[in-house]
Structure formats: C-alpha cells, structure tokens
Short mmCIF file of C-alpha atoms in Angstrom, two decimals:
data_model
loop_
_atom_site.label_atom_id
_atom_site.label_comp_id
_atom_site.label_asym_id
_atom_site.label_seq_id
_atom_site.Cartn_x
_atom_site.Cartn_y
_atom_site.Cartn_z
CA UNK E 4 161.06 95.06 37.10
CA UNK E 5 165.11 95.74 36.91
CA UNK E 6 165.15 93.37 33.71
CA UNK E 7 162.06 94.73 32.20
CA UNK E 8 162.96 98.33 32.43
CA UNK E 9 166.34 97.76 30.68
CA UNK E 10 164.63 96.87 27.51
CA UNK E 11 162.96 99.98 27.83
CA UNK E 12 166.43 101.87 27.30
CA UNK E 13 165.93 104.24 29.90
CA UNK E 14 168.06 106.98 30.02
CA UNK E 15 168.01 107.48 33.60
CA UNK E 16 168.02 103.92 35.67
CA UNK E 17 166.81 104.00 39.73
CA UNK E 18 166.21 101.46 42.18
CA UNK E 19 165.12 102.49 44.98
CA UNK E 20 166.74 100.14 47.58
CA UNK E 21 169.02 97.27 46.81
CA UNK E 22 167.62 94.74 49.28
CA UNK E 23 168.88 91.38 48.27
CA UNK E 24 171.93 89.63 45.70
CA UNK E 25 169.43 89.36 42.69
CA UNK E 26 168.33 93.09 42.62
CA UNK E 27 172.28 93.80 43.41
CA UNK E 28 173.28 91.74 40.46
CA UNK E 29 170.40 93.29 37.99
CA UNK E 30 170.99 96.56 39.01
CA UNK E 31 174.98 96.69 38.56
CA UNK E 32 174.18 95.10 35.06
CA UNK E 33 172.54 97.83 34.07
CA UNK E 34 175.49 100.47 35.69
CA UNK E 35 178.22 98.34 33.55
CA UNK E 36 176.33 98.83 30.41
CA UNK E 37 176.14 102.04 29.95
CA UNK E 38 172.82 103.61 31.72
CA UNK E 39 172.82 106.50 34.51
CA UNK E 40 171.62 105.40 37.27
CA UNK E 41 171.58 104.75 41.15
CA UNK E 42 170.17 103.19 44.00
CA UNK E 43 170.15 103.02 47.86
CA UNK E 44 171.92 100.75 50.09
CA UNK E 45 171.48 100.75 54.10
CA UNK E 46 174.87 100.49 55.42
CA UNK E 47 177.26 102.24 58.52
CA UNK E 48 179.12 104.58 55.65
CA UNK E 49 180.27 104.84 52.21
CA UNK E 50 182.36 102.13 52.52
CA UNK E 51 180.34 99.76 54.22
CA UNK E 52 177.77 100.59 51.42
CA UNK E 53 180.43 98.98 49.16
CA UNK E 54 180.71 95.85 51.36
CA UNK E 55 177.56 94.72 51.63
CA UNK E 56 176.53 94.83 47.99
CA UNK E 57 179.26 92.81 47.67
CA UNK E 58 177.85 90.75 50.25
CA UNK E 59 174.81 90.84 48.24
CA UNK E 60 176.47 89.79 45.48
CA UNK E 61 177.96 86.81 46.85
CA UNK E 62 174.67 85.95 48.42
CA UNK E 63 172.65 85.97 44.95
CA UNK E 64 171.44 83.24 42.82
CA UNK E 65 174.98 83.73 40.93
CA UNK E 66 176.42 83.54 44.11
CA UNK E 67 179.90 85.73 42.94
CA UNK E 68 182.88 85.17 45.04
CA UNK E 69 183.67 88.42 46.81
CA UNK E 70 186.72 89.21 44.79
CA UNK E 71 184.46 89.45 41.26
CA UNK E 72 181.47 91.59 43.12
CA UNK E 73 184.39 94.03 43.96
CA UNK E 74 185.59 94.31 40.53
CA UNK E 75 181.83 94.65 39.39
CA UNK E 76 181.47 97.18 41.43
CA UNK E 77 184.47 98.75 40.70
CA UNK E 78 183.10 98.74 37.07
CA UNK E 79 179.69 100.46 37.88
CA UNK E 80 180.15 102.72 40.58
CA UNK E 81 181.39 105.85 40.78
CA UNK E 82 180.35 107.31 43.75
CA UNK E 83 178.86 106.71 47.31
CA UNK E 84 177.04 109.14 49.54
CA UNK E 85 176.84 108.16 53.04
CA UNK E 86 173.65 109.94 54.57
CA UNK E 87 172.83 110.29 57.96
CA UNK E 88 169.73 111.63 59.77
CA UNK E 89 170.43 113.85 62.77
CA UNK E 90 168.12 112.19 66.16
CA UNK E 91 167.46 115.65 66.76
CA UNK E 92 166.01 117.31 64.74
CA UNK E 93 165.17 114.36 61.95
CA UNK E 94 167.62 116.34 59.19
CA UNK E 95 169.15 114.41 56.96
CA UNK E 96 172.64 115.51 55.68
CA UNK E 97 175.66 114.13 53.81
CA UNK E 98 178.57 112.54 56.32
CA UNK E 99 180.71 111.36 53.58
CA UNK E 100 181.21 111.11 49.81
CA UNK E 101 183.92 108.03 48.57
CA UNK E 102 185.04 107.59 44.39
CA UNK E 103 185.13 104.19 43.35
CA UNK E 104 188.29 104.57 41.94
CA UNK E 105 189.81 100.94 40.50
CA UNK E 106 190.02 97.39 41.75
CA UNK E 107 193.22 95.90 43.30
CA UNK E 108 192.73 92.32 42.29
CA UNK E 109 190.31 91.89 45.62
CA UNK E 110 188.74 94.52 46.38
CA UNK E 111 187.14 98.22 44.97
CA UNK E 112 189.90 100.87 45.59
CA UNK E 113 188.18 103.94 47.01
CA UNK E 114 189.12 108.20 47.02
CA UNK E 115 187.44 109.54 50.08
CA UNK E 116 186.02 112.64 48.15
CA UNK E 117 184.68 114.46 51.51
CA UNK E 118 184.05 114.08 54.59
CA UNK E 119 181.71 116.01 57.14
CA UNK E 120 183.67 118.07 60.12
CA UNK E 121 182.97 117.22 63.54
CA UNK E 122 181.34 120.68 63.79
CA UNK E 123 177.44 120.81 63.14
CA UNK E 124 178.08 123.03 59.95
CA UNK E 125 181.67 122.19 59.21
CA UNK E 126 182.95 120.56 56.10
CA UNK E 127 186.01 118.77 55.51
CA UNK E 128 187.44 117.80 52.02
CA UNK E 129 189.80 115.07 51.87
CA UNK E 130 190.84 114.88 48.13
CA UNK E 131 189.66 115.49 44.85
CA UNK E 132 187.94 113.44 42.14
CA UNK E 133 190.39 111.40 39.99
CA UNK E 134 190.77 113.47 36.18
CA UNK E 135 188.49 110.92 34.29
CA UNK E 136 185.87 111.20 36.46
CA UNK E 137 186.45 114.75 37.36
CA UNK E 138 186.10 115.61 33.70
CA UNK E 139 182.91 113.37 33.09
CA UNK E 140 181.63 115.50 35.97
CA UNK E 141 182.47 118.75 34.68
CA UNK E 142 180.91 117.55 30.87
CA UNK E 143 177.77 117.13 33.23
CA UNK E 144 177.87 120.46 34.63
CA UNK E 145 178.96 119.88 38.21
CA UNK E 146 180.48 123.00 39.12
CA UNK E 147 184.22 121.56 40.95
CA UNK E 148 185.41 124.55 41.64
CA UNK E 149 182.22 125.88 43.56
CA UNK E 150 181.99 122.24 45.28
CA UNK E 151 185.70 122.29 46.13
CA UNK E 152 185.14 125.40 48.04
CA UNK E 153 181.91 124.90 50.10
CA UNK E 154 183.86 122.01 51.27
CA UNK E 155 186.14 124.69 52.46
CA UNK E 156 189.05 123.73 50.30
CA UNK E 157 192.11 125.41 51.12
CA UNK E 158 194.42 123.48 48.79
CA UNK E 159 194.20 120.28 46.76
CA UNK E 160 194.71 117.49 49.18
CA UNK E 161 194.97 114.45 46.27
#
C-alpha cells in the first residue's frame, strides 16, 4: 500500500505503525522525497524510536548497515513525540519531543525539544528548534512563541 499510495501524490502521507524493515524503508522514501507525513513506532522514548527504525532498517530486505539508516533518517525526520499512557487513569500525554537535527557520520544527531516535568502537570523545555526548522514551522503556523511558553519557558536554553 506504501508504494501504491506514492503514485497517488498525496499531499499528506501516514502509516499507521512501522512494524517491520520493508514498511520502514517505504515509508522514509516517501519522507526524503518531499511528502508530509508520519507514522508510529513502539519504542521506550524519542530516542529509542530512532533506534529501532534503524534497526528496522538494517533488518529489511535492503538490509542497510546501521550507519546509512541513521543518515536516512536523519534525512526524513524531523521530529519524534514520545507518548506515554498514564496506568491510572488510561490518559495519554506527551513525555518528550526530540529534533532530528543532522547526522554525525554514524548516527542521527538529536535537539531534545521538551521534556515532561516530574510533576503530573509540569512541563520542562530543554531547547529550542534549530532556525531552519523553526522557520518551516512558523511558515506552517505553529505558534513558537505560545509553545515556548506553555512549556514554561523562562529563557532560551539552546
């Protein structure tokens, strides 16, 4: 279905879960060419989210070394949510948001964008978005300033 749709020319792109190398693969295809898009991953955090389609990637028919599914990814991701559902009360509620900001030469370089406090309602931002993508995001209509400050910015951290 991932191939098919892309000859559609979509202008919105979503998978709902990545599950395995070949919908990995197919799917960051169609984030390096130029479509919106995004999908789900099951993963520990943001970061971990990056590591195991990278995983995936190495495990797929193309079977990528790791160091190439980084820099893939580093190509067609921006950003990672990390969502977790409370036990108690079955909410679900942003713990983290990281920028896929570059690759190194191994691996996808990451901005940790926020951060949920340790309080129930707290909020903790760590730094803010890098200019390029902080300026596709304002072209969009994201509001930064508002976002900066319900993440209770008191100064800008990067």
């Amino acid at each position: 279905l991932v191939k098919q749709t892309l000859r559609h020319r979509p202008d919105w792109f979503c998978v709902g879960e990545c599950r395995d190398g070949d919908t990995a693969a197919e799917m960051l295809k169609a984030m390096t060419s130029g479509h919106s898009s995004l999908t789900t991953v099951h993963a520990e955090s943001a970061r971990g989210g990056i590591a195991k389609l990278a995983l995936m990637l190495a495990l797929s028919e193309s079977q990528l070394n790791l160091a190439v599914a980084h820099n893939l990814i580093a190509e067609g991701v921006d950003l990672m949510c990390h969502v977790v559902r409370d036990p108690r009360d079955g909410r679900r509620s942003i713990s983290e948001i990281i920028e896929v900001a570059g690759f190194d030469g191994t691996q996808a370089v990451v901005n940790q964008i926020y951060r949920a406090a340790d309080t129930r309602f707290g909020y903790s931002r760590v730094a803010t978005f890098s200019p390029p993508l902080e300026d596709r995001l304002a072209r969009l209509g994201l509001d930064l300033v508002g976002f900066y400050r319900a993440c209770g910015a008191q100064e800008v951290v990067g």
